Each structure stands twice: as C-alpha cells, then as structure tokens.
mmCIF file of C-alpha atoms and ligand atoms in Angstrom:
data_model
loop_
_atom_site.group_PDB
_atom_site.id
_atom_site.type_symbol
_atom_site.label_atom_id
_atom_site.label_comp_id
_atom_site.label_asym_id
_atom_site.label_seq_id
_atom_site.Cartn_x
_atom_site.Cartn_y
_atom_site.Cartn_z
ATOM 1 C CA UNK A 57 -21.512 -2.668 -8.495
ATOM 2 C CA UNK A 58 -19.880 0.240 -10.902
ATOM 3 C CA UNK A 59 -17.496 -0.998 -13.410
ATOM 4 C CA UNK A 60 -16.055 2.108 -15.947
ATOM 5 C CA UNK A 61 -13.934 0.555 -18.737
ATOM 6 C CA UNK A 62 -11.530 2.268 -20.910
ATOM 7 C CA UNK A 63 -14.103 5.425 -20.168
ATOM 8 C CA UNK A 64 -12.978 9.006 -22.038
ATOM 9 C CA UNK A 65 -14.918 12.246 -22.341
ATOM 10 C CA UNK A 66 -14.154 14.785 -24.745
ATOM 11 C CA UNK A 67 -15.241 18.261 -25.014
ATOM 12 C CA UNK A 68 -14.266 19.560 -28.308
ATOM 13 C CA UNK A 69 -10.433 18.983 -28.635
ATOM 14 C CA UNK A 70 -10.378 19.135 -25.200
ATOM 15 C CA UNK A 71 -9.805 15.662 -23.364
ATOM 16 C CA UNK A 72 -11.502 15.775 -19.685
ATOM 17 C CA UNK A 73 -11.386 12.144 -18.764
ATOM 18 C CA UNK A 74 -8.696 9.795 -20.510
ATOM 19 C CA UNK A 75 -9.355 6.407 -20.733
ATOM 20 C CA UNK A 76 -9.893 5.402 -17.212
ATOM 21 C CA UNK A 77 -11.051 2.384 -15.578
ATOM 22 C CA UNK A 78 -12.399 2.162 -11.991
ATOM 23 C CA UNK A 79 -14.655 -0.675 -10.252
ATOM 24 C CA UNK A 80 -16.548 0.397 -7.312
ATOM 25 C CA UNK A 81 -17.984 -2.885 -5.655
ATOM 26 C CA UNK A 82 -21.432 -2.760 -3.863
ATOM 27 C CA UNK A 83 -21.322 -1.316 -0.473
ATOM 28 C CA UNK A 84 -18.124 0.533 -0.762
ATOM 29 C CA UNK A 85 -17.331 4.383 -0.721
ATOM 30 C CA UNK A 86 -15.062 5.363 -3.551
ATOM 31 C CA UNK A 87 -13.704 8.722 -3.321
ATOM 32 C CA UNK A 88 -12.387 10.698 -6.206
ATOM 33 C CA UNK A 89 -9.930 13.178 -4.925
ATOM 34 C CA UNK A 90 -7.587 15.292 -7.174
ATOM 35 C CA UNK A 91 -6.888 19.075 -8.277
ATOM 36 C CA UNK A 92 -9.386 21.185 -9.876
ATOM 37 C CA UNK A 93 -9.977 20.050 -13.307
ATOM 38 C CA UNK A 94 -8.701 16.804 -13.039
ATOM 39 C CA UNK A 95 -12.080 15.199 -14.406
ATOM 40 C CA UNK A 96 -13.916 13.829 -11.096
ATOM 41 C CA UNK A 97 -17.005 15.648 -11.479
ATOM 42 C CA UNK A 98 -17.247 14.785 -15.057
ATOM 43 C CA UNK A 99 -16.902 11.170 -14.147
ATOM 44 C CA UNK A 100 -19.313 10.963 -11.697
ATOM 45 C CA UNK A 101 -21.657 12.762 -14.071
ATOM 46 C CA UNK A 102 -21.100 10.299 -16.675
ATOM 47 C CA UNK A 103 -22.077 7.323 -14.248
ATOM 48 C CA UNK A 104 -25.637 8.553 -13.869
ATOM 49 C CA UNK A 105 -25.366 9.896 -17.663
ATOM 50 C CA UNK A 106 -25.749 13.415 -17.024
ATOM 51 C CA UNK A 107 -23.315 13.367 -19.603
ATOM 52 C CA UNK A 108 -22.706 10.821 -22.310
ATOM 53 C CA UNK A 109 -19.027 9.367 -22.270
ATOM 54 C CA UNK A 110 -17.167 9.529 -25.752
ATOM 55 C CA UNK A 111 -15.615 6.355 -25.230
ATOM 56 C CA UNK A 112 -15.774 3.020 -23.153
ATOM 57 C CA UNK A 113 -18.345 0.986 -21.148
ATOM 58 C CA UNK A 114 -19.872 2.190 -18.170
ATOM 59 C CA UNK A 115 -22.142 -0.689 -16.466
ATOM 60 C CA UNK A 116 -24.200 -0.714 -13.324
ATOM 61 C CA UNK A 117 -24.341 -4.004 -12.149
ATOM 62 C CA UNK A 118 -23.395 -5.609 -15.252
ATOM 63 C CA UNK A 119 -25.835 -3.509 -17.514
ATOM 64 C CA UNK A 120 -24.401 -0.734 -19.908
ATOM 65 C CA UNK A 121 -26.163 2.497 -18.948
ATOM 66 C CA UNK A 122 -26.420 3.200 -22.343
ATOM 67 C CA UNK A 123 -28.869 0.379 -22.820
ATOM 68 C CA UNK A 124 -30.762 1.767 -19.798
ATOM 69 C CA UNK A 125 -33.497 4.232 -19.847
ATOM 70 C CA UNK A 126 -31.929 7.219 -18.307
ATOM 71 C CA UNK A 127 -34.643 8.423 -16.084
ATOM 72 C CA UNK A 128 -34.765 4.923 -14.474
ATOM 73 C CA UNK A 129 -30.848 4.658 -14.120
ATOM 74 C CA UNK A 130 -30.996 8.111 -12.537
ATOM 75 C CA UNK A 131 -34.042 6.873 -10.052
ATOM 76 C CA UNK A 132 -31.672 4.476 -9.098
ATOM 77 C CA UNK A 133 -28.610 6.832 -8.013
ATOM 78 C CA UNK A 134 -28.992 9.334 -5.606
ATOM 79 C CA UNK A 135 -27.522 12.586 -6.323
ATOM 80 C CA UNK A 136 -25.906 15.190 -4.000
ATOM 81 C CA UNK A 137 -24.023 18.462 -5.114
ATOM 82 C CA UNK A 138 -22.453 20.917 -3.471
ATOM 83 C CA UNK A 139 -25.073 23.601 -2.602
ATOM 84 C CA UNK A 140 -27.474 21.244 -2.415
ATOM 85 C CA UNK A 141 -30.220 22.217 -5.292
ATOM 86 C CA UNK A 142 -32.935 22.096 -2.903
ATOM 87 C CA UNK A 143 -36.233 23.995 -4.511
ATOM 88 C CA UNK A 144 -36.560 27.306 -2.777
ATOM 89 C CA UNK A 145 -40.451 27.292 -2.918
ATOM 90 C CA UNK A 146 -40.663 24.188 -1.645
ATOM 91 C CA UNK A 147 -40.794 22.763 1.752
ATOM 92 C CA UNK A 148 -38.339 20.553 3.365
ATOM 93 C CA UNK A 149 -40.615 17.737 2.925
ATOM 94 C CA UNK A 150 -41.778 18.224 -0.349
ATOM 95 C CA UNK A 151 -38.061 18.540 -1.241
ATOM 96 C CA UNK A 152 -37.398 15.341 0.144
ATOM 97 C CA UNK A 153 -40.445 13.784 -1.073
ATOM 98 C CA UNK A 154 -39.770 14.561 -4.956
ATOM 99 C CA UNK A 155 -38.835 11.281 -6.205
ATOM 100 C CA UNK A 156 -41.266 8.719 -4.179
ATOM 101 C CA UNK A 157 -43.718 11.424 -5.552
ATOM 102 C CA UNK A 158 -42.578 11.193 -9.120
ATOM 103 C CA UNK A 159 -42.805 7.378 -8.443
ATOM 104 C CA UNK A 160 -46.297 7.688 -7.150
ATOM 105 C CA UNK A 161 -45.911 6.405 -3.901
ATOM 106 C CA UNK A 162 -49.057 6.440 -1.651
ATOM 107 C CA UNK A 163 -49.450 9.459 0.381
ATOM 108 C CA UNK A 164 -48.996 7.536 3.893
ATOM 109 C CA UNK A 165 -45.828 5.837 2.791
ATOM 110 C CA UNK A 166 -43.996 9.193 1.591
ATOM 111 C CA UNK A 167 -44.674 11.000 5.147
ATOM 112 C CA UNK A 168 -43.755 8.038 6.713
ATOM 113 C CA UNK A 169 -40.372 7.993 4.720
ATOM 114 C CA UNK A 170 -39.665 11.596 5.119
ATOM 115 C CA UNK A 171 -40.238 11.118 8.680
ATOM 116 C CA UNK A 172 -37.753 8.280 8.913
ATOM 117 C CA UNK A 173 -35.217 10.387 6.837
ATOM 118 C CA UNK A 174 -35.325 13.695 8.513
ATOM 119 C CA UNK A 175 -34.536 11.271 12.188
ATOM 120 C CA UNK A 176 -31.970 9.516 10.221
ATOM 121 C CA UNK A 177 -30.273 12.690 9.513
ATOM 122 C CA UNK A 178 -30.481 14.369 12.618
ATOM 123 C CA UNK A 179 -33.169 16.524 12.058
ATOM 124 C CA UNK A 180 -36.280 16.539 13.893
ATOM 125 C CA UNK A 181 -39.273 16.149 11.711
ATOM 126 C CA UNK A 182 -41.660 18.303 14.353
ATOM 127 C CA UNK A 183 -39.059 21.294 13.779
ATOM 128 C CA UNK A 184 -37.562 20.834 10.208
ATOM 129 C CA UNK A 185 -40.373 19.686 7.918
ATOM 130 C CA UNK A 186 -42.122 22.676 6.853
ATOM 131 C CA UNK A 187 -39.644 24.764 6.878
ATOM 132 C CA UNK A 188 -38.140 26.210 3.399
ATOM 133 C CA UNK A 189 -34.738 25.789 2.474
ATOM 134 C CA UNK A 190 -33.665 29.462 3.040
ATOM 135 C CA UNK A 191 -34.833 28.674 6.923
ATOM 136 C CA UNK A 192 -31.726 26.220 7.333
ATOM 137 C CA UNK A 193 -28.381 26.825 8.204
ATOM 138 C CA UNK A 194 -25.492 25.413 5.338
ATOM 139 C CA UNK A 195 -25.334 22.372 7.248
ATOM 140 C CA UNK A 196 -29.213 21.442 7.646
ATOM 141 C CA UNK A 197 -29.727 22.326 4.150
ATOM 142 C CA UNK A 198 -27.014 19.553 3.173
ATOM 143 C CA UNK A 199 -28.602 17.235 5.257
ATOM 144 C CA UNK A 200 -31.755 17.426 3.394
ATOM 145 C CA UNK A 201 -29.894 17.246 0.097
ATOM 146 C CA UNK A 202 -28.608 13.879 1.438
ATOM 147 C CA UNK A 203 -31.882 13.037 2.826
ATOM 148 C CA UNK A 204 -33.624 13.629 -0.658
ATOM 149 C CA UNK A 205 -31.045 11.678 -2.683
ATOM 150 C CA UNK A 206 -31.957 9.010 -0.353
ATOM 151 C CA UNK A 207 -35.559 8.934 -0.616
ATOM 152 C CA UNK A 208 -36.314 6.424 -3.085
ATOM 153 C CA UNK A 209 -33.931 4.402 -1.307
ATOM 154 C CA UNK A 210 -31.664 3.809 -4.546
ATOM 155 C CA UNK A 211 -28.796 1.053 -3.983
ATOM 156 C CA UNK A 212 -26.331 3.868 -5.531
ATOM 157 C CA UNK A 213 -25.466 7.465 -4.018
ATOM 158 C CA UNK A 214 -22.893 9.781 -6.222
ATOM 159 C CA UNK A 215 -22.019 12.661 -4.369
ATOM 160 C CA UNK A 216 -19.737 15.836 -5.614
ATOM 161 C CA UNK A 217 -18.382 17.842 -3.042
ATOM 162 C CA UNK A 218 -21.259 17.795 -0.946
ATOM 163 C CA UNK A 219 -19.546 19.537 2.074
ATOM 164 C CA UNK A 220 -17.244 21.760 0.124
ATOM 165 C CA UNK A 221 -19.142 25.011 1.026
ATOM 166 C CA UNK A 222 -19.520 24.218 4.840
ATOM 167 C CA UNK A 223 -17.290 25.913 7.437
ATOM 168 C CA UNK A 224 -14.849 23.115 9.042
ATOM 169 C CA UNK A 225 -16.874 22.220 12.258
ATOM 170 C CA UNK A 226 -20.154 21.520 10.261
ATOM 171 C CA UNK A 227 -18.178 19.834 7.472
ATOM 172 C CA UNK A 228 -16.613 17.412 10.015
ATOM 173 C CA UNK A 229 -20.090 16.674 11.651
ATOM 174 C CA UNK A 230 -21.168 15.880 8.137
ATOM 175 C CA UNK A 231 -18.430 13.367 7.710
ATOM 176 C CA UNK A 232 -18.959 11.763 10.732
ATOM 177 C CA UNK A 233 -22.875 11.505 10.099
ATOM 178 C CA UNK A 234 -22.067 9.845 6.750
ATOM 179 C CA UNK A 235 -19.588 7.384 8.194
ATOM 180 C CA UNK A 236 -22.946 6.618 10.902
ATOM 181 C CA UNK A 237 -25.123 6.248 8.112
ATOM 182 C CA UNK A 238 -23.252 4.419 5.890
ATOM 183 C CA UNK A 239 -22.256 1.700 8.387
ATOM 184 C CA UNK A 240 -25.908 1.300 8.666
ATOM 185 C CA UNK A 241 -27.030 1.614 4.892
ATOM 186 C CA UNK A 242 -24.249 0.308 2.789
ATOM 187 C CA UNK A 243 -24.977 2.279 -0.399
ATOM 188 C CA UNK A 244 -22.369 2.199 -3.024
ATOM 189 C CA UNK A 245 -21.281 5.572 -3.064
ATOM 190 C CA UNK A 246 -18.841 7.533 -5.377
ATOM 191 C CA UNK A 247 -17.604 10.730 -3.698
ATOM 192 C CA UNK A 248 -15.767 13.735 -5.057
ATOM 193 C CA UNK A 249 -13.913 16.119 -3.133
ATOM 194 C CA UNK A 250 -10.624 17.953 -3.229
ATOM 195 C CA UNK A 251 -9.913 17.677 0.027
ATOM 196 C CA UNK A 252 -7.476 14.867 1.203
ATOM 197 C CA UNK A 253 -8.653 14.745 4.803
ATOM 198 C CA UNK A 254 -12.382 14.240 3.601
ATOM 199 C CA UNK A 255 -11.062 11.290 1.168
ATOM 200 C CA UNK A 256 -8.964 9.507 4.043
ATOM 201 C CA UNK A 257 -11.581 9.970 6.241
ATOM 202 C CA UNK A 258 -14.600 8.494 4.197
ATOM 203 C CA UNK A 259 -13.091 6.166 1.658
ATOM 204 C CA UNK A 260 -13.047 2.679 1.485
ATOM 205 C CA UNK A 261 -10.989 2.984 -1.395
ATOM 206 C CA UNK A 262 -9.500 6.216 -3.035
ATOM 207 C CA UNK A 263 -9.167 6.750 -6.744
ATOM 208 C CA UNK A 264 -6.795 9.955 -7.132
ATOM 209 C CA UNK A 265 -6.798 11.815 -10.344
ATOM 210 C CA UNK A 266 -4.847 13.832 -12.441
ATOM 211 C CA UNK A 267 -5.180 15.391 -15.782
ATOM 212 C CA UNK A 268 -7.800 13.151 -17.026
ATOM 213 C CA UNK A 269 -6.310 9.947 -15.389
ATOM 214 C CA UNK A 270 -6.622 7.652 -12.301
ATOM 215 C CA UNK A 271 -3.024 7.573 -11.021
ATOM 216 C CA UNK A 272 -3.533 5.264 -7.842
ATOM 217 C CA UNK A 273 -6.549 2.898 -6.726
ATOM 218 C CA UNK A 274 -6.186 2.213 -3.203
ATOM 219 C CA UNK A 275 -7.279 1.857 0.370
ATOM 220 C CA UNK A 276 -6.762 4.990 2.525
ATOM 221 C CA UNK A 277 -3.538 3.152 4.459
ATOM 222 C CA UNK A 278 -1.914 2.116 1.131
ATOM 223 C CA UNK A 279 -2.288 5.547 -0.432
ATOM 224 C CA UNK A 280 -0.581 6.982 2.478
ATOM 225 C CA UNK A 281 2.344 3.990 2.991
ATOM 226 C CA UNK A 282 2.628 3.483 -0.648
ATOM 227 C CA UNK A 283 2.137 6.702 -2.580
ATOM 228 C CA UNK A 284 2.440 5.405 -6.247
ATOM 229 C CA UNK A 285 4.000 8.501 -7.561
ATOM 230 C CA UNK A 286 5.005 11.932 -6.130
ATOM 231 C CA UNK A 287 2.112 13.584 -7.269
ATOM 232 C CA UNK A 288 0.279 11.213 -4.705
ATOM 233 C CA UNK A 289 2.875 11.684 -2.110
ATOM 234 C CA UNK A 290 2.322 15.446 -1.937
ATOM 235 C CA UNK A 291 -1.142 15.299 -2.220
ATOM 236 C CA UNK A 292 -1.393 13.137 1.080
ATOM 237 C CA UNK A 293 1.558 15.657 2.880
ATOM 238 C CA UNK A 294 4.670 14.178 3.569
ATOM 239 C CA UNK A 295 5.083 16.009 6.862
ATOM 240 C CA UNK A 296 2.022 14.423 8.998
ATOM 241 C CA UNK A 297 1.603 11.315 7.288
ATOM 242 C CA UNK A 298 1.840 9.039 10.884
ATOM 243 C CA UNK A 299 -0.411 11.382 12.045
ATOM 244 C CA UNK A 300 -3.043 10.828 9.098
ATOM 245 C CA UNK A 301 -2.212 7.162 9.388
ATOM 246 C CA UNK A 302 -3.197 7.333 13.234
ATOM 247 C CA UNK A 303 -6.611 9.075 12.013
ATOM 248 C CA UNK A 304 -7.931 5.922 10.276
ATOM 249 C CA UNK A 305 -7.378 3.566 13.448
ATOM 250 C CA UNK A 306 -9.324 3.815 16.503
ATOM 251 C CA UNK A 307 -8.380 3.478 20.248
ATOM 252 C CA UNK A 308 -10.044 -0.002 20.015
ATOM 253 C CA UNK A 309 -7.329 -1.097 17.935
ATOM 254 C CA UNK A 310 -4.667 -0.717 20.461
ATOM 255 C CA UNK A 311 -6.614 -0.594 23.760
ATOM 256 C CA UNK A 312 -5.962 -3.410 26.163
ATOM 257 C CA UNK A 313 -9.774 -5.147 26.853
ATOM 258 C CA UNK A 314 -10.876 -5.984 30.343
ATOM 259 C CA UNK A 315 -12.464 -9.767 30.188
ATOM 260 C CA UNK A 316 -15.263 -7.986 31.483
ATOM 261 C CA UNK A 317 -16.539 -4.406 31.009
ATOM 262 C CA UNK A 318 -17.047 -2.412 34.456
ATOM 263 C CA UNK A 319 -18.719 0.453 35.635
ATOM 264 C CA UNK A 320 -16.353 3.544 36.138
ATOM 265 C CA UNK A 321 -15.813 5.550 38.710
ATOM 266 C CA UNK A 322 -17.890 8.451 39.135
ATOM 267 C CA UNK A 323 -16.668 11.491 36.875
ATOM 268 C CA UNK A 324 -13.997 9.404 35.715
ATOM 269 C CA UNK A 325 -11.883 10.724 32.636
ATOM 270 C CA UNK A 326 -11.267 8.735 29.800
ATOM 271 C CA UNK A 327 -11.471 7.931 25.885
ATOM 272 C CA UNK A 328 -14.366 6.561 23.906
ATOM 273 C CA UNK A 329 -13.331 3.280 21.723
ATOM 274 C CA UNK A 330 -14.396 4.978 18.611
ATOM 275 C CA UNK A 331 -12.150 7.918 18.946
ATOM 276 C CA UNK A 332 -9.229 8.087 16.603
ATOM 277 C CA UNK A 333 -5.326 7.523 17.967
ATOM 278 C CA UNK A 334 -4.690 11.123 16.725
ATOM 279 C CA UNK A 335 -7.561 12.232 18.876
ATOM 280 C CA UNK A 336 -6.376 10.378 21.628
ATOM 281 C CA UNK A 337 -2.707 10.988 21.457
ATOM 282 C CA UNK A 338 -3.631 15.052 21.257
ATOM 283 C CA UNK A 339 -5.942 14.401 24.368
ATOM 284 C CA UNK A 340 -2.964 12.484 26.079
ATOM 285 C CA UNK A 341 -0.547 15.045 25.217
ATOM 286 C CA UNK A 342 -2.415 17.755 26.439
ATOM 287 C CA UNK A 343 -3.364 15.917 29.531
ATOM 288 C CA UNK A 344 -0.370 14.914 30.366
ATOM 289 C CA UNK A 345 -1.697 11.289 30.747
ATOM 290 C CA UNK A 346 0.240 8.138 30.160
ATOM 291 C CA UNK A 347 -2.614 5.652 30.455
ATOM 292 C CA UNK A 348 -6.488 6.154 30.882
ATOM 293 C CA UNK A 349 -9.329 4.401 30.869
ATOM 294 C CA UNK A 350 -11.551 3.394 27.577
ATOM 295 C CA UNK A 351 -15.114 3.434 27.552
ATOM 296 C CA UNK A 352 -17.931 1.986 25.235
ATOM 297 C CA UNK A 353 -20.759 3.470 23.808
ATOM 298 C CA UNK A 354 -23.145 2.683 27.202
ATOM 299 C CA UNK A 355 -20.510 4.437 29.307
ATOM 300 C CA UNK A 356 -18.907 1.106 30.705
ATOM 301 C CA UNK A 357 -15.026 1.412 30.820
ATOM 302 C CA UNK A 358 -13.858 -1.618 28.719
ATOM 303 C CA UNK A 359 -10.448 -1.181 29.256
ATOM 304 C CA UNK A 360 -7.081 0.924 29.345
ATOM 305 C CA UNK A 361 -4.664 2.461 26.696
ATOM 306 C CA UNK A 362 -1.362 3.526 27.042
ATOM 307 C CA UNK A 363 0.300 6.835 25.333
ATOM 308 C CA UNK A 364 3.533 4.443 24.860
ATOM 309 C CA UNK A 365 1.754 1.891 22.566
ATOM 310 C CA UNK A 366 -0.065 4.641 20.632
ATOM 311 C CA UNK A 367 3.178 5.873 19.917
ATOM 312 C CA UNK A 368 4.944 2.736 19.123
ATOM 313 C CA UNK A 369 2.413 1.273 17.097
ATOM 314 C CA UNK A 370 -0.268 3.833 15.881
ATOM 315 C CA UNK A 371 0.882 4.472 12.355
HETATM 316 N N1 LIG B 534 -19.029 21.216 -20.293
HETATM 317 C C1 LIG B 534 -17.986 21.403 -20.209
HETATM 318 N N2 LIG B 534 -17.595 22.162 -21.390
HETATM 319 C C2 LIG B 534 -16.247 22.366 -21.925
HETATM 320 N N3 LIG B 534 -15.484 21.629 -20.669
HETATM 321 C C3 LIG B 534 -15.394 21.370 -19.711
HETATM 322 C C4 LIG B 534 -17.284 21.081 -19.424
HETATM 323 N N4 LIG B 534 -17.087 20.271 -18.153
HETATM 324 C C5 LIG B 534 -16.106 20.334 -17.703
HETATM 325 N N5 LIG B 534 -14.977 20.675 -18.928
HETATM 326 C C6 LIG B 534 -13.467 20.770 -18.673
HETATM 327 O O1 LIG B 534 -13.608 19.279 -18.336
HETATM 328 C C7 LIG B 534 -12.112 19.406 -17.442
HETATM 329 C C8 LIG B 534 -12.651 18.341 -15.997
HETATM 330 O O2 LIG B 534 -13.641 19.104 -15.499
HETATM 331 P P1 LIG B 534 -14.421 18.355 -14.062
HETATM 332 O O3 LIG B 534 -15.567 19.764 -13.489
HETATM 333 O O4 LIG B 534 -14.529 16.775 -14.333
HETATM 334 O O5 LIG B 534 -12.997 18.638 -13.187
HETATM 335 P P2 LIG B 534 -13.360 18.347 -11.645
HETATM 336 O O6 LIG B 534 -11.992 17.615 -11.052
HETATM 337 O O7 LIG B 534 -14.523 17.940 -10.972
HETATM 338 O O8 LIG B 534 -12.624 19.953 -11.133
HETATM 339 P P3 LIG B 534 -13.500 20.623 -9.937
HETATM 340 O O9 LIG B 534 -12.852 20.250 -8.529
HETATM 341 O O10 LIG B 534 -12.989 22.425 -10.013
HETATM 342 O O11 LIG B 534 -15.022 20.932 -10.056
HETATM 343 C C9 LIG B 534 -11.701 20.668 -16.966
HETATM 344 O O12 LIG B 534 -11.129 20.941 -18.027
HETATM 345 C C10 LIG B 534 -12.862 21.452 -17.489
HETATM 346 O O13 LIG B 534 -12.818 23.026 -17.774
#
C-alpha cells in the first residue's frame, strides 16, 4: 500500500504538488490524470524519491520512504517512462537483466527470468532477446521497458505516460496487454496519463489532478456518473459519457447465459464474453443484428445477447 499524507512539492516559490492525500491499496491500479503541468509526474517521482517531497509524509507498506535506503526503495518499485529509457548499446536481454544483475542473481536464474518476461510480454525470446533497442518497433521497445521494470519482481509499479508516444492501435494493444498482465500479477500500480480513455480503461481508481491538487479520487464508473466538478465533467466529456460507461462493462454482464456451454455451428458469427458493451453495440448496429450468440475464450457458445438489452441497461 502507498499512502501520501498532506504531501507538497515546491520548486522555488512555485507549488507543483499542493498538500495531496492519496491512498493506493495493494494490488490496485491508481491512474493519475489531468492536464499538462498539474503535478502528475512530480507525484509519481516523489513516491520513489527521485524527487524529495517538501512537506508531508509518504508511506510504503506503513514505512516512511525518507527512512528507507533510496536504492532499496527503488529496487522494490519498477519504473516505466515514455520513450523507455533503454540503454541503446545493450541487447534487450541485458536491458531486462539490469536489476537482477545489480542484485547479483545467479546467471541461470537471470536467463530464465528474461525468457519468462519476454514471453509474458508477448515477445518471442528467440527473435528478440539479442536485438538492440533501435531494432525494435516503438511498441516492442515499450514492452521491453515494462519487462525491465518487472524483472526483479517488485511489489510496486510506477508508470509515467508509458504508452504516450505510440500510435493509437499499438497503444490500445499495450493497454489490453497491461490489463491481462495485471490480472495475473496484481502489482500495486501508479500510472500517469493525460488520456482520460486510457485512465478509464486501466484504473481501479482514478485520481483527477488540477493545479497540484487532487480534485476527485474514485472508480471510473463514479467519475463518469458523478463528476465532482465542472472540470472533471469536461475532462470525461459530456457528450459520450453513455458510451464510455458501456466501455467499462463486458458482454458477460448482460448476456443471457445457457445452462451449459454448446458447440457452435461451424462458421457461426457472434461476440466474445470479454468484448465491451460498446464494441458489442457497435458491431450489432453495423451488422444490423438484434441478437447474437456469445462465445467464451475456448470458442464454446455460452449464451446470447440482445441489442435491446444493451441499449436499455448498458450505461
Ligand atoms: N525540476 C523542476 N524544476 C522546476 N519546476 C518543475 C520541475 N519539474 C516540474 N516542475 C513544474 O512543476 C509543475 C508540475 O509538473 P509535472 O511534470 O509534475 O506535471 P505533469 O502533470 O506531469 O505534466 P505533463 O503531463 O506535461 O508531464 C509544472 O508547473 C512544472 O513546470
């Protein structure tokens, strides 16, 4: 658990972070969102003490970070930044192995870990381990950045606009990848972005910041349904709030499930249980379907869903 209590950071006379209180529970993803210069990165960098705070208290699992050895503190906190920060003259494998090597893990254990992490991040070790960062695409390099941050199995992950420089499709793929990995690893994560859709997709809870203060800290659903101020309302967008709420829920929530999964007709069209209601509605409108079969990850037909129900209950 990470706790910030009345934390302030000044640069000269300017207050970058203004007496904020924030608790990030173990295993949750807290997304800091807000416009440029509102203090998101400063907040993140105070947690791993790359920047000392001017006032207040920062506790990690109940311990004051200022009382901890900064190297030890950072070894327990993976840190991912935009543009990856990979060493250009080191191979992918060596980049990922950096922290385990500092910790003097045995060679064999390091090799195993590099292999495991590349596989987890959907990069074939045989293809990518010996490449240099400039031989990777932006998305692949960012995956390596995440693998490196996870290498020594830290409890905490700090991510500063990690997908900010990627094109929309690669960005969405990496967000989905992150959700999958997070379901497996359940790291306590603080994630900075200025993209509200990214925040809504990834967060357990979102902290909306404005001019150094946290103005709302709540679940994506509550941020959408009950924005605390006009600033938050404008940030989430008034026009497409209904569709954004539909993005938070999956077909599984509103499908009519069969008592037993069935083998589908060969070539049958339909939706997946994990598709968001927004995607489901879009496909159904496009295909002019009123109801369709739903499939699970194994390809079995597990129920049906109707367009009517999505429209009535989706948001
Ligand atoms: N090293 C520094 N020296 C002086 N001022 C700084 C320094 N770092 C940040 N600031 C100021 O602190 C404020 C908050 O900056 P911060 O980088 O935390 O914002 P941010 O929300 O992460 O913005 P962005 O999304 O643009 O990265 C800004 O006004 C910035 O100019």
